[in-house]
mmCIF file of C-alpha atoms in Angstrom:
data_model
loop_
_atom_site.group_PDB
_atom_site.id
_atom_site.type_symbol
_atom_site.label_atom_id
_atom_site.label_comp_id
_atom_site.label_asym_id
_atom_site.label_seq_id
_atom_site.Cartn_x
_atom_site.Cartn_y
_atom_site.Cartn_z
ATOM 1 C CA UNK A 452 0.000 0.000 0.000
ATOM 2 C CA UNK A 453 3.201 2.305 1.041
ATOM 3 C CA UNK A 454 4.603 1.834 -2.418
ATOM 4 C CA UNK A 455 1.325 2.277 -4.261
ATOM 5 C CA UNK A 456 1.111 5.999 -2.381
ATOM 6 C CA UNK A 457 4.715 6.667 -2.728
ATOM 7 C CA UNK A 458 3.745 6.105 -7.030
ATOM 8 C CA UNK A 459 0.973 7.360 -7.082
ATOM 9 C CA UNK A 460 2.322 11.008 -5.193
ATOM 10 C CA UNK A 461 5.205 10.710 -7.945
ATOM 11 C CA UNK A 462 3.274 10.901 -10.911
ATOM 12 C CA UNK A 463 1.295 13.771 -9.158
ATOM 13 C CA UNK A 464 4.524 15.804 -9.110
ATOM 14 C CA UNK A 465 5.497 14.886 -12.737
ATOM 15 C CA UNK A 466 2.616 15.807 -14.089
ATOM 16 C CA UNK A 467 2.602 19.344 -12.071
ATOM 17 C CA UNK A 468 6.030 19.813 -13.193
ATOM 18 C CA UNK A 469 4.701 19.512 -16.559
ATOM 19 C CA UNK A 470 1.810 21.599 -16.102
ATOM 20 C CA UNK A 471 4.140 24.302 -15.132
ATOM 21 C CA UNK A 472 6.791 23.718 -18.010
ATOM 22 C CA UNK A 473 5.533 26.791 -19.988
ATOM 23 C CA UNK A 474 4.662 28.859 -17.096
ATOM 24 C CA UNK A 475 8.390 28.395 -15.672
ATOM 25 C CA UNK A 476 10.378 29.513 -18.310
ATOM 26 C CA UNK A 477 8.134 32.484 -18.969
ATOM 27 C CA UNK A 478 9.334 33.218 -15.234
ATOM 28 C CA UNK A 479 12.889 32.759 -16.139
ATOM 29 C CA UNK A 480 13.125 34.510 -19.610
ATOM 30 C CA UNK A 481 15.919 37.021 -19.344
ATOM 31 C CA UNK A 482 15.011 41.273 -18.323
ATOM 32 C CA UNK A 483 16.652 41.710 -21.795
ATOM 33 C CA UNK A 484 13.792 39.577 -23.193
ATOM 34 C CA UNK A 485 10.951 40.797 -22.047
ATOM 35 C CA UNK A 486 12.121 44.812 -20.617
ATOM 36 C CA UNK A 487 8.689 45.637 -19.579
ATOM 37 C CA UNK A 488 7.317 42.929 -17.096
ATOM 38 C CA UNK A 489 10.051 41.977 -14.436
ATOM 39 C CA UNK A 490 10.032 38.135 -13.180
ATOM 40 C CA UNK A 491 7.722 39.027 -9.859
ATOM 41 C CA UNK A 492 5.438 40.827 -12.197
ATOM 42 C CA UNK A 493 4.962 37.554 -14.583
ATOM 43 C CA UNK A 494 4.687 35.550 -11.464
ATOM 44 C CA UNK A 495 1.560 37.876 -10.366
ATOM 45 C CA UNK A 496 0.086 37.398 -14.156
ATOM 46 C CA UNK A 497 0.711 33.647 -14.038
ATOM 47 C CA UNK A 498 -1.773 33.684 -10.359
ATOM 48 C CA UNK A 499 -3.909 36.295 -11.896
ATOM 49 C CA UNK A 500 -4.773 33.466 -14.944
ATOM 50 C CA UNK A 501 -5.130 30.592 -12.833
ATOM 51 C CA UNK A 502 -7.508 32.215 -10.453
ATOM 52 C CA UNK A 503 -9.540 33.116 -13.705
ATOM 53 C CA UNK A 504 -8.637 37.105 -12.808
ATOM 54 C CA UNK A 505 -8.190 38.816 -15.905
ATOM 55 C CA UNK A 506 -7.293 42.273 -15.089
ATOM 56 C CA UNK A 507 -3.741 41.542 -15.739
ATOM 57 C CA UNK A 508 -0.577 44.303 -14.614
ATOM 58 C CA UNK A 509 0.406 47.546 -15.428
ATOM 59 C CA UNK A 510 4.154 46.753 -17.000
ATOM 60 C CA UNK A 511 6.655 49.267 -16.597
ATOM 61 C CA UNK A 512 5.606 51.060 -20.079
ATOM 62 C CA UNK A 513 2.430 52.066 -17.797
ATOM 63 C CA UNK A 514 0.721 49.931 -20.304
ATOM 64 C CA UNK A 515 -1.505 46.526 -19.546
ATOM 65 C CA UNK A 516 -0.185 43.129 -20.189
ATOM 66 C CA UNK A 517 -1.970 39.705 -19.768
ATOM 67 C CA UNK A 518 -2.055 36.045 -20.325
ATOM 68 C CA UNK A 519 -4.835 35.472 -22.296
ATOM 69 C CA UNK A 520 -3.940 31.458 -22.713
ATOM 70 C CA UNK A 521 -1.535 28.603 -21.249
ATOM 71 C CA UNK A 522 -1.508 24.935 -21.641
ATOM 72 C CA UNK A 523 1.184 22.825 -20.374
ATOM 73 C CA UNK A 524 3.478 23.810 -23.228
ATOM 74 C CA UNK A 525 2.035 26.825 -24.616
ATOM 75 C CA UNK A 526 1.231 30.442 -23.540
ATOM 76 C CA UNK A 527 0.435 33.510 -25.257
ATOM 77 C CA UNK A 528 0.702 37.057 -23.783
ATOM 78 C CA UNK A 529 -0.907 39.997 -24.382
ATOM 79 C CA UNK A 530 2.172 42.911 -23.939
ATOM 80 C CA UNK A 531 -0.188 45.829 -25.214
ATOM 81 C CA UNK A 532 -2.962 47.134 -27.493
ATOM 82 C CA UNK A 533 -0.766 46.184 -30.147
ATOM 83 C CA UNK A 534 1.767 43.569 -29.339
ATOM 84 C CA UNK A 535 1.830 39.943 -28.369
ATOM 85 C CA UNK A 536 4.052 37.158 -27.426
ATOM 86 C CA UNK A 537 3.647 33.808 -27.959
ATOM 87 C CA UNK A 538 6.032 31.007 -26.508
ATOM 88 C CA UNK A 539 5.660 27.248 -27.139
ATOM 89 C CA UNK A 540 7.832 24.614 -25.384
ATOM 90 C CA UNK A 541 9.415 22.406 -28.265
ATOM 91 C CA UNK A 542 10.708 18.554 -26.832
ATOM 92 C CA UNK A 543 13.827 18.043 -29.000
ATOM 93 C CA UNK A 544 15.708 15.029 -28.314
ATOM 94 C CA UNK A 545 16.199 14.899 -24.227
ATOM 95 C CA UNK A 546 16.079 18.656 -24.114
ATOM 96 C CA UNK A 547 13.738 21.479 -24.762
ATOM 97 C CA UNK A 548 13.879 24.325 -26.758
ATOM 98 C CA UNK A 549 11.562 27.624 -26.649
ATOM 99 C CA UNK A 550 10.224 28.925 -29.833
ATOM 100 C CA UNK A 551 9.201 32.573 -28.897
ATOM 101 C CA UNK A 552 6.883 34.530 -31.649
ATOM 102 C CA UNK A 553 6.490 38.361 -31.337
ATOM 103 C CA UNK A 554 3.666 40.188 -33.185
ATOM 104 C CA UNK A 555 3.488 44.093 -33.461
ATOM 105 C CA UNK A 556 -0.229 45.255 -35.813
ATOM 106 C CA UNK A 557 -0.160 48.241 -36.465
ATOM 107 C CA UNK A 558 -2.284 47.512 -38.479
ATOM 108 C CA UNK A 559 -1.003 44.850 -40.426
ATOM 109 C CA UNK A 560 0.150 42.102 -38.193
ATOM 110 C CA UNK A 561 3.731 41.354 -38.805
ATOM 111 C CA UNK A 562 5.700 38.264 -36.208
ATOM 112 C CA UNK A 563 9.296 37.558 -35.579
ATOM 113 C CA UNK A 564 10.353 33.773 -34.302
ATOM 114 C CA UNK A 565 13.037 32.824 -32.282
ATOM 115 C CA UNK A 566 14.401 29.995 -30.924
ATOM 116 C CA UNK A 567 15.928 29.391 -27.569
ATOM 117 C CA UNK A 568 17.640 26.363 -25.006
ATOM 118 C CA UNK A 569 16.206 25.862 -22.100
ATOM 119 C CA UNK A 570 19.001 28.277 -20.468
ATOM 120 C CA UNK A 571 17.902 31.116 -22.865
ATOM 121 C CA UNK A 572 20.444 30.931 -25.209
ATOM 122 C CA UNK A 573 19.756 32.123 -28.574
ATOM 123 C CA UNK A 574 20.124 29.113 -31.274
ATOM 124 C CA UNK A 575 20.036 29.400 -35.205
ATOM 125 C CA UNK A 576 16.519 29.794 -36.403
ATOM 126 C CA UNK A 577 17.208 27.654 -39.951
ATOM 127 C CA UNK A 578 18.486 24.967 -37.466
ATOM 128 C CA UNK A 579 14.689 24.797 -36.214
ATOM 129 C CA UNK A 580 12.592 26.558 -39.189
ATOM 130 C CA UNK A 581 13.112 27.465 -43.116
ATOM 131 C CA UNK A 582 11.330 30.923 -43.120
ATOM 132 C CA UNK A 583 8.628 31.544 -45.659
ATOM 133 C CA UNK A 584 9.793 33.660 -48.495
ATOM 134 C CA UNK A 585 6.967 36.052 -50.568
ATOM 135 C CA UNK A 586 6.906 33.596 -53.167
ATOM 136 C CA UNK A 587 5.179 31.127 -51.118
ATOM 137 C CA UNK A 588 2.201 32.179 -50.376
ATOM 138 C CA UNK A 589 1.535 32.686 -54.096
ATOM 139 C CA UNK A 590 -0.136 30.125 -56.123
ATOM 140 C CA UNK A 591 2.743 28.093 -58.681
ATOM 141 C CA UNK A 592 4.410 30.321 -61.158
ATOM 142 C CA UNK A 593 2.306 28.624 -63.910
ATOM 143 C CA UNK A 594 -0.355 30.565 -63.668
ATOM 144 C CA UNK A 595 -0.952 33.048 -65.964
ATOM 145 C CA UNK A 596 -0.169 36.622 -64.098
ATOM 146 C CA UNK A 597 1.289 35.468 -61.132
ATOM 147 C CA UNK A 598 4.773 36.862 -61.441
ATOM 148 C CA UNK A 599 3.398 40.129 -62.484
ATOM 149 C CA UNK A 600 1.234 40.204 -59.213
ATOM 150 C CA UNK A 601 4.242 38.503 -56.743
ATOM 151 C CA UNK A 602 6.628 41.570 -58.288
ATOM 152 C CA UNK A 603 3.978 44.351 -56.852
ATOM 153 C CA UNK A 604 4.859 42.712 -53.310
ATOM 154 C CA UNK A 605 7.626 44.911 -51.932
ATOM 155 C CA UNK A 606 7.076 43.826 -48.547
ATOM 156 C CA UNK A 607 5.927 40.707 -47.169
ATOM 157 C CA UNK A 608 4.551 40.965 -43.703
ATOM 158 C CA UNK A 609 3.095 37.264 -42.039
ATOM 159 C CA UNK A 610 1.461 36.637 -38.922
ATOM 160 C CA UNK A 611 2.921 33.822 -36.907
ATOM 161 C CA UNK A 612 1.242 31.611 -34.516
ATOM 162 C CA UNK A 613 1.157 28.212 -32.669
ATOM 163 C CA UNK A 614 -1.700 26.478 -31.987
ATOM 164 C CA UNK A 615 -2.418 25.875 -28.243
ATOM 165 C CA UNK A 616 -2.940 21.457 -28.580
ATOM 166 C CA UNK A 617 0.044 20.911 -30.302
ATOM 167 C CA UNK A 618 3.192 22.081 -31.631
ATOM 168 C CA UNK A 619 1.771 23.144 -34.995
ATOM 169 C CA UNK A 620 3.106 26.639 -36.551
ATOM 170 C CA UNK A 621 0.370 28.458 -38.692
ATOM 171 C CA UNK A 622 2.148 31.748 -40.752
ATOM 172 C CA UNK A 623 -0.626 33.555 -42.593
ATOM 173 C CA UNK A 624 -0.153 36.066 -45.814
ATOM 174 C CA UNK A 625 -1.116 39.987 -44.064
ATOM 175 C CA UNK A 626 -0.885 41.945 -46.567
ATOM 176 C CA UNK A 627 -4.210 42.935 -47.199
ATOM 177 C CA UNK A 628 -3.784 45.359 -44.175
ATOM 178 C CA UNK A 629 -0.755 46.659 -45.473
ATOM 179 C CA UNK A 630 -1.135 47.046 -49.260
ATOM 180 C CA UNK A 631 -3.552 50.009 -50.491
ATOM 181 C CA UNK A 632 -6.760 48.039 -51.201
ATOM 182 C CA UNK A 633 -6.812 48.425 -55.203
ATOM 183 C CA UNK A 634 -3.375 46.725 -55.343
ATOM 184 C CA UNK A 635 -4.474 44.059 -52.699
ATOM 185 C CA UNK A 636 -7.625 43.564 -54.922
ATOM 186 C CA UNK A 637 -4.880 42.999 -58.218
ATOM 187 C CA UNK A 638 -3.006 40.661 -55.981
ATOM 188 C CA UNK A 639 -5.208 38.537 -54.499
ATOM 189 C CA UNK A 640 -6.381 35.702 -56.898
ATOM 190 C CA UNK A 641 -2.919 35.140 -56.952
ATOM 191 C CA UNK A 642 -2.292 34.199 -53.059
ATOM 192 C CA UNK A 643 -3.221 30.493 -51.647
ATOM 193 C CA UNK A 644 -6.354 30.380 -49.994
ATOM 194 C CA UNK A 645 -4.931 28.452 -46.940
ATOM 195 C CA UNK A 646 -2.097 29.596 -44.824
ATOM 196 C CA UNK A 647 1.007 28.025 -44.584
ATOM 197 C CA UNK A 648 0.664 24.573 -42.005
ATOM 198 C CA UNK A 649 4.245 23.536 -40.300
ATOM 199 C CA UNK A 650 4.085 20.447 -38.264
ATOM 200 C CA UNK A 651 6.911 19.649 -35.616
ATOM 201 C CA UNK A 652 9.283 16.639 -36.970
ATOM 202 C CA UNK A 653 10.860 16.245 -33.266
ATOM 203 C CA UNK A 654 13.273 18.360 -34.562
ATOM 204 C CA UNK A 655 12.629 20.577 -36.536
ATOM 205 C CA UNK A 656 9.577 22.407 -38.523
ATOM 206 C CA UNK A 657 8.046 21.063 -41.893
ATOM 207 C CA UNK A 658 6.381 22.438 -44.113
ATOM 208 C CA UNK A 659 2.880 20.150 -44.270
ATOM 209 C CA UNK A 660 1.251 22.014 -47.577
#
């Protein structure tokens, strides 16, 4: 009975070990990182969402920031009226790595990705993720117009996310808030329909479309 108590208390740990995985490293992401909300602050947010209080902080920008979701393994932050932050914890081999996306609308949503070690040490996105280029998210070249339209493009801006169940990484085409709307409206019969689907190989990010 003694040893049935003894596993059964273990597994409780391990799995509240996991449930804080995310949560953890948002803690202990460098000042450098994330300048506006100090470690005690994210602690308060991190109560503040699991006691269903969503009034989040005032960071040090005198702005409000929040945690609008968290899993195990994934959390996304509100940092402002126009910024989020996105971090999803990757397994890779016996170790983890921290993909981090950062997305700034103003209008047009725009991301950045990054990826990290466990001890917040910046690795070599292409190790982890072949970035989109402006061509792909246009239909195949053999179409009839669709170099003309890809060569109006003289900025690509593409909103990153992860989806909360998995490790999937969506990037979606958004340039329709960017581009003045007659050129969007030249434009778009040539963009895919779908956005971009990655799925997470174990180590690294493929392409699934």
């Amino acid at each position: 009975m003694n040893r049935v108590i003894v596993i059964v208390c273990f597994l409780l740990c391990i799995s509240g070990v996991k449930a804080q995985q995310v949560a953890a490293y948002f803690v202990s992401m460098p000042d450098e990182l994330l300048l506006q909300i100090e470690s005690n602050r994210r602690k308060d947010m991190i109560d503040f969402f699991k006691h269903g209080q969503d009034e989040g902080i005032t960071n040090s920008l005198g702005g409000k920031s929040q945690i609008t979701t968290m899993t195990d393994k994934y959390m996304k932050v509100s940092l402002s009226e126009v910024s989020t932050m996105e971090l999803c914890v990757l397994s890779k081999d016996t170790s983890d790595v921290i993909a981090v996306i950062r997305t700034v609308c103003a209008p047009a949503c725009d991301s950045r990705i990054n990826f990290y070690d466990s001890q917040w040490n910046l690795l070599e996105t292409s190790e982890f993720l072949k970035l989109p280029a402006v061509e792909d998210f246009f239909v195949p070249r053999e179409v009839p117009g669709r170099d003309e339209a890809l060569s109006r493009v003289d900025m690509m801006l593409a909103e990153y996310n992860f989806s909360p169940d998995s490790d999937d990484l969506t990037v979606k085409c958004s340039i329709k808030d960017y581009l003045p709307e007659e050129i969007y409206k030249q434009i778009a019969p040539f963009l895919k329909k779908e956005a971009l689907q990655y799925s997470w190989t174990g180590k690294r990010y493929e392409l699934k479309n």
